[in-house]
PDB file of C-alpha atoms in Angstrom:
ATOM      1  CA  UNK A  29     -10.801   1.363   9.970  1.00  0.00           C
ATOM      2  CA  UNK A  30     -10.013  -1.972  11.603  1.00  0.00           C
ATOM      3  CA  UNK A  31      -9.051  -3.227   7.874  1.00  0.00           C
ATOM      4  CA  UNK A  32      -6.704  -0.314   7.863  1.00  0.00           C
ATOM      5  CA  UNK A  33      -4.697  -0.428  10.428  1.00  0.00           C
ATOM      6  CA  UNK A  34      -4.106  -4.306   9.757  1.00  0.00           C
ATOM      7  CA  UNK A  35      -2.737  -3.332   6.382  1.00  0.00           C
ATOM      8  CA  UNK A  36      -0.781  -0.315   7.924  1.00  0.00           C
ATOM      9  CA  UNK A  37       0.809  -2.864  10.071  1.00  0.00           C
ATOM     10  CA  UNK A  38       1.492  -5.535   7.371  1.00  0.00           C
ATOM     11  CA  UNK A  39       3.484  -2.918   5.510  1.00  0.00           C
ATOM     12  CA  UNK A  40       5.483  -1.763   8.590  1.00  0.00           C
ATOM     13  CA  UNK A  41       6.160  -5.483   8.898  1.00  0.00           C
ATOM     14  CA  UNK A  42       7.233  -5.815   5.309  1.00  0.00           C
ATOM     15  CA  UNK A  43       9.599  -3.085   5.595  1.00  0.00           C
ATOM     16  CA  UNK A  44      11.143  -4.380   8.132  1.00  0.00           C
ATOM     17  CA  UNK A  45      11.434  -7.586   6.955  1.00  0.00           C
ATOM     18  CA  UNK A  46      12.723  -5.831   3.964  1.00  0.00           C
ATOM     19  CA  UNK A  47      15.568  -4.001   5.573  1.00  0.00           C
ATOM     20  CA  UNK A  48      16.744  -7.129   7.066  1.00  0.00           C
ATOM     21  CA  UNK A  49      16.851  -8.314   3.860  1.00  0.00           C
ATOM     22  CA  UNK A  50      19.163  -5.636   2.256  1.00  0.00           C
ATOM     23  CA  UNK A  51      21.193  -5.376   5.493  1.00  0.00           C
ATOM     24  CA  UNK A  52      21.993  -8.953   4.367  1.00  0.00           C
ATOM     25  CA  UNK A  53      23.160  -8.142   0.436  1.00  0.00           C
ATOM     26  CA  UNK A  54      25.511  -5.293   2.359  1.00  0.00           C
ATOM     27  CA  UNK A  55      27.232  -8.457   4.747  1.00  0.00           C
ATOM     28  CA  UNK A  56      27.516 -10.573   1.866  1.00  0.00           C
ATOM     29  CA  UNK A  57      29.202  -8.029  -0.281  1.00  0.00           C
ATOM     30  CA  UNK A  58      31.676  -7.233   2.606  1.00  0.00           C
ATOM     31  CA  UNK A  59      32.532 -11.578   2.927  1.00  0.00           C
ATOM     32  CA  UNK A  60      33.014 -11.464  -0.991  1.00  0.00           C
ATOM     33  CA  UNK A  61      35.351  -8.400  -0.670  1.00  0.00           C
ATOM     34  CA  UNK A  62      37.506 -10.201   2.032  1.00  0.00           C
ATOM     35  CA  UNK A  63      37.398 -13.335  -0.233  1.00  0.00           C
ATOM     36  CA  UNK A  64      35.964 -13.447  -3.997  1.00  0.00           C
ATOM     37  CA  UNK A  65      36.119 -17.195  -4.043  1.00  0.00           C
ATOM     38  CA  UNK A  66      33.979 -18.054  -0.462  1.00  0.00           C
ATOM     39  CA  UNK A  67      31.138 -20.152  -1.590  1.00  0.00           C
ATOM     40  CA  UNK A  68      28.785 -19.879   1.309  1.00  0.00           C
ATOM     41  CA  UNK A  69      28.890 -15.693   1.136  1.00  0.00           C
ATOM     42  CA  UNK A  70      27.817 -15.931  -2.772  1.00  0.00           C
ATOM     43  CA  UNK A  71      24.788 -17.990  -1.672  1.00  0.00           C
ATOM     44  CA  UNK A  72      23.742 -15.545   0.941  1.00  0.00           C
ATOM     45  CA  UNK A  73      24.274 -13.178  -1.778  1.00  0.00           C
ATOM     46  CA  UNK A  74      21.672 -14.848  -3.950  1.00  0.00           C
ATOM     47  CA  UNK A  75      19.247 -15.841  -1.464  1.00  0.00           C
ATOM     48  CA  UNK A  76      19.285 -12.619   0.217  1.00  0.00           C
ATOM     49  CA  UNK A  77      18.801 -11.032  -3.196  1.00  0.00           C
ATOM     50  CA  UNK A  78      15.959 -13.072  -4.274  1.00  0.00           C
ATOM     51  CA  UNK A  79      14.386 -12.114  -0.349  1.00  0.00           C
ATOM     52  CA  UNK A  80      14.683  -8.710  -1.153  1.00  0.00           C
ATOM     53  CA  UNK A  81      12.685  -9.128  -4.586  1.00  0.00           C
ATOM     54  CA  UNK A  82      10.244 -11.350  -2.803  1.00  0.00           C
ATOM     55  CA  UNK A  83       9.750  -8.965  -0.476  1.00  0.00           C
ATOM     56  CA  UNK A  84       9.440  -6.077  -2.666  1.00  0.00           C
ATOM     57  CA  UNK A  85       6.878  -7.690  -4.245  1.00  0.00           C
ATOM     58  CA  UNK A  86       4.843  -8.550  -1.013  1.00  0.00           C
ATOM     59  CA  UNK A  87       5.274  -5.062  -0.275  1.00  0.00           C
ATOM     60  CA  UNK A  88       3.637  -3.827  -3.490  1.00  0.00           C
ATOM     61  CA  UNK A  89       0.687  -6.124  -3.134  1.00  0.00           C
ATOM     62  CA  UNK A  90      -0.290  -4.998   0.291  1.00  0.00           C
ATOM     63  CA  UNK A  91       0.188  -1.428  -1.161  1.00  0.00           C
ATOM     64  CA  UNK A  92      -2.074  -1.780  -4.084  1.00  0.00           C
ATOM     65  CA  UNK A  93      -4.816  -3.730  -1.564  1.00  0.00           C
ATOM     66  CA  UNK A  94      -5.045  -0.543   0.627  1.00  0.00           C
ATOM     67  CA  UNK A  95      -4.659   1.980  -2.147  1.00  0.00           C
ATOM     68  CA  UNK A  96      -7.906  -0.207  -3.915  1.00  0.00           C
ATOM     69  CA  UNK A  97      -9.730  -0.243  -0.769  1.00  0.00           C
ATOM     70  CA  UNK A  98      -9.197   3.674  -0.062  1.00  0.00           C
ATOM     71  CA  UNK A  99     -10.369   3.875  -4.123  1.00  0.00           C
ATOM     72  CA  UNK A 100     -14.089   1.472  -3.011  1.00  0.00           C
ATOM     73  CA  UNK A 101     -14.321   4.013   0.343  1.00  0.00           C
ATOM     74  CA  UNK A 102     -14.190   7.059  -1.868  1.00  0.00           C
ATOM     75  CA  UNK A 103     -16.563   5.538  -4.201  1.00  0.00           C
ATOM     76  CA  UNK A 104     -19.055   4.138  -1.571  1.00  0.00           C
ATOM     77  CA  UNK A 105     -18.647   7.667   0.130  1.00  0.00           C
ATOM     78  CA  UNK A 106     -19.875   9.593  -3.482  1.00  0.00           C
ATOM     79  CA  UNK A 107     -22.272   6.765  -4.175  1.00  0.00           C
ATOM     80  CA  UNK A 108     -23.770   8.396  -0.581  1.00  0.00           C
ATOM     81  CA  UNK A 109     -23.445  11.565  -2.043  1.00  0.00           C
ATOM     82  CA  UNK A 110     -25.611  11.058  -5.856  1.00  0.00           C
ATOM     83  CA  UNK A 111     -28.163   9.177  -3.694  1.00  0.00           C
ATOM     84  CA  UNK A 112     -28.787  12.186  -1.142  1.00  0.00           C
ATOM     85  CA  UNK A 113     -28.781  14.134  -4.242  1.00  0.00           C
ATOM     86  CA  UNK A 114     -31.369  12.353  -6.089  1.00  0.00           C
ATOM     87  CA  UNK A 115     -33.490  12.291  -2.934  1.00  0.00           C
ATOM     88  CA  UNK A 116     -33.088  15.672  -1.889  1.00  0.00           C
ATOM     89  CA  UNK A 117     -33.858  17.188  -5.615  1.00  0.00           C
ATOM     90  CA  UNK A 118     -37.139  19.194  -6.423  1.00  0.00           C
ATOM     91  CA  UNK A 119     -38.119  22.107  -8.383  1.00  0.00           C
ATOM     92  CA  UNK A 120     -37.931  24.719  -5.468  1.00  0.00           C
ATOM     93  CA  UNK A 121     -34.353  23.757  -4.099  1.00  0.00           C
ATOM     94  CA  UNK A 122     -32.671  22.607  -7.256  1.00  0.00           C
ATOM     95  CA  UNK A 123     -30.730  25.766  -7.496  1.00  0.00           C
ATOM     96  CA  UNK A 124     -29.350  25.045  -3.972  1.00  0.00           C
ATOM     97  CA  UNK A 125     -28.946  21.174  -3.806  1.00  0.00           C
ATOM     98  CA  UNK A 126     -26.622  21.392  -6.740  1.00  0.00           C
ATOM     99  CA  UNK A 127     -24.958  24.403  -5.820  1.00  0.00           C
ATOM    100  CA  UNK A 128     -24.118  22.793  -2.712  1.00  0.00           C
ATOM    101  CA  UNK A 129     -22.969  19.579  -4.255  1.00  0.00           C
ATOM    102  CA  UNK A 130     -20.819  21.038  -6.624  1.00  0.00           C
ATOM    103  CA  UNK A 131     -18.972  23.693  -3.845  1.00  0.00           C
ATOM    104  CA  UNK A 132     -19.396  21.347  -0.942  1.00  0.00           C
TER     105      UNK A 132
END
């Protein structure tokens, strides 16, 4: 849960950082529309371009670490599950246990 909430917090973070990032793109388009040929606004143009990809991608990585640790929960949590199963099977309440594994 602990684990969780870090990661929920990274991304909030990272979108964050990430909207600064793009406000950035929009101020350096606005300098190049009041003048094409001003140097430093192309650079912040670039840099705040290659930020945003950057970031993007930091963003995607944090995603696909909670997403896989949700996917190793779920699997722990059925693991659980088979286990109670295999314990919990005889002849007399066979019927039932799988009955109730199936519709549970």
């Amino acid at each position: 849960e602990t684990v969780s909430k870090e990661n929920q917090q990274k991304m909030l973070d990272m979108c964050e950082t990430l909207r600064k990032s793009t406000l950035m793109i929009g101020k350096s388009l606005e300098a190049i529309k009041q003048d094409a040929y001003n140097q430093k606004s192309k650079e912040d143009l670039m840099f705040s371009c290659k930020d945003t990809m950057v970031d993007t991608v930091k963003l995607l990585q944090i995603s696909d670490y909670y997403d896989i640790r949700k996917v190793i929960k779920a699997a722990k949590s059925l693991k659980l599950n088979q286990d109670k199963l295999i314990n919990d099977l005889d002849n007399e309440n066979m019927k039932f246990v799988i009955n109730e594994y199936i519709y549970a």
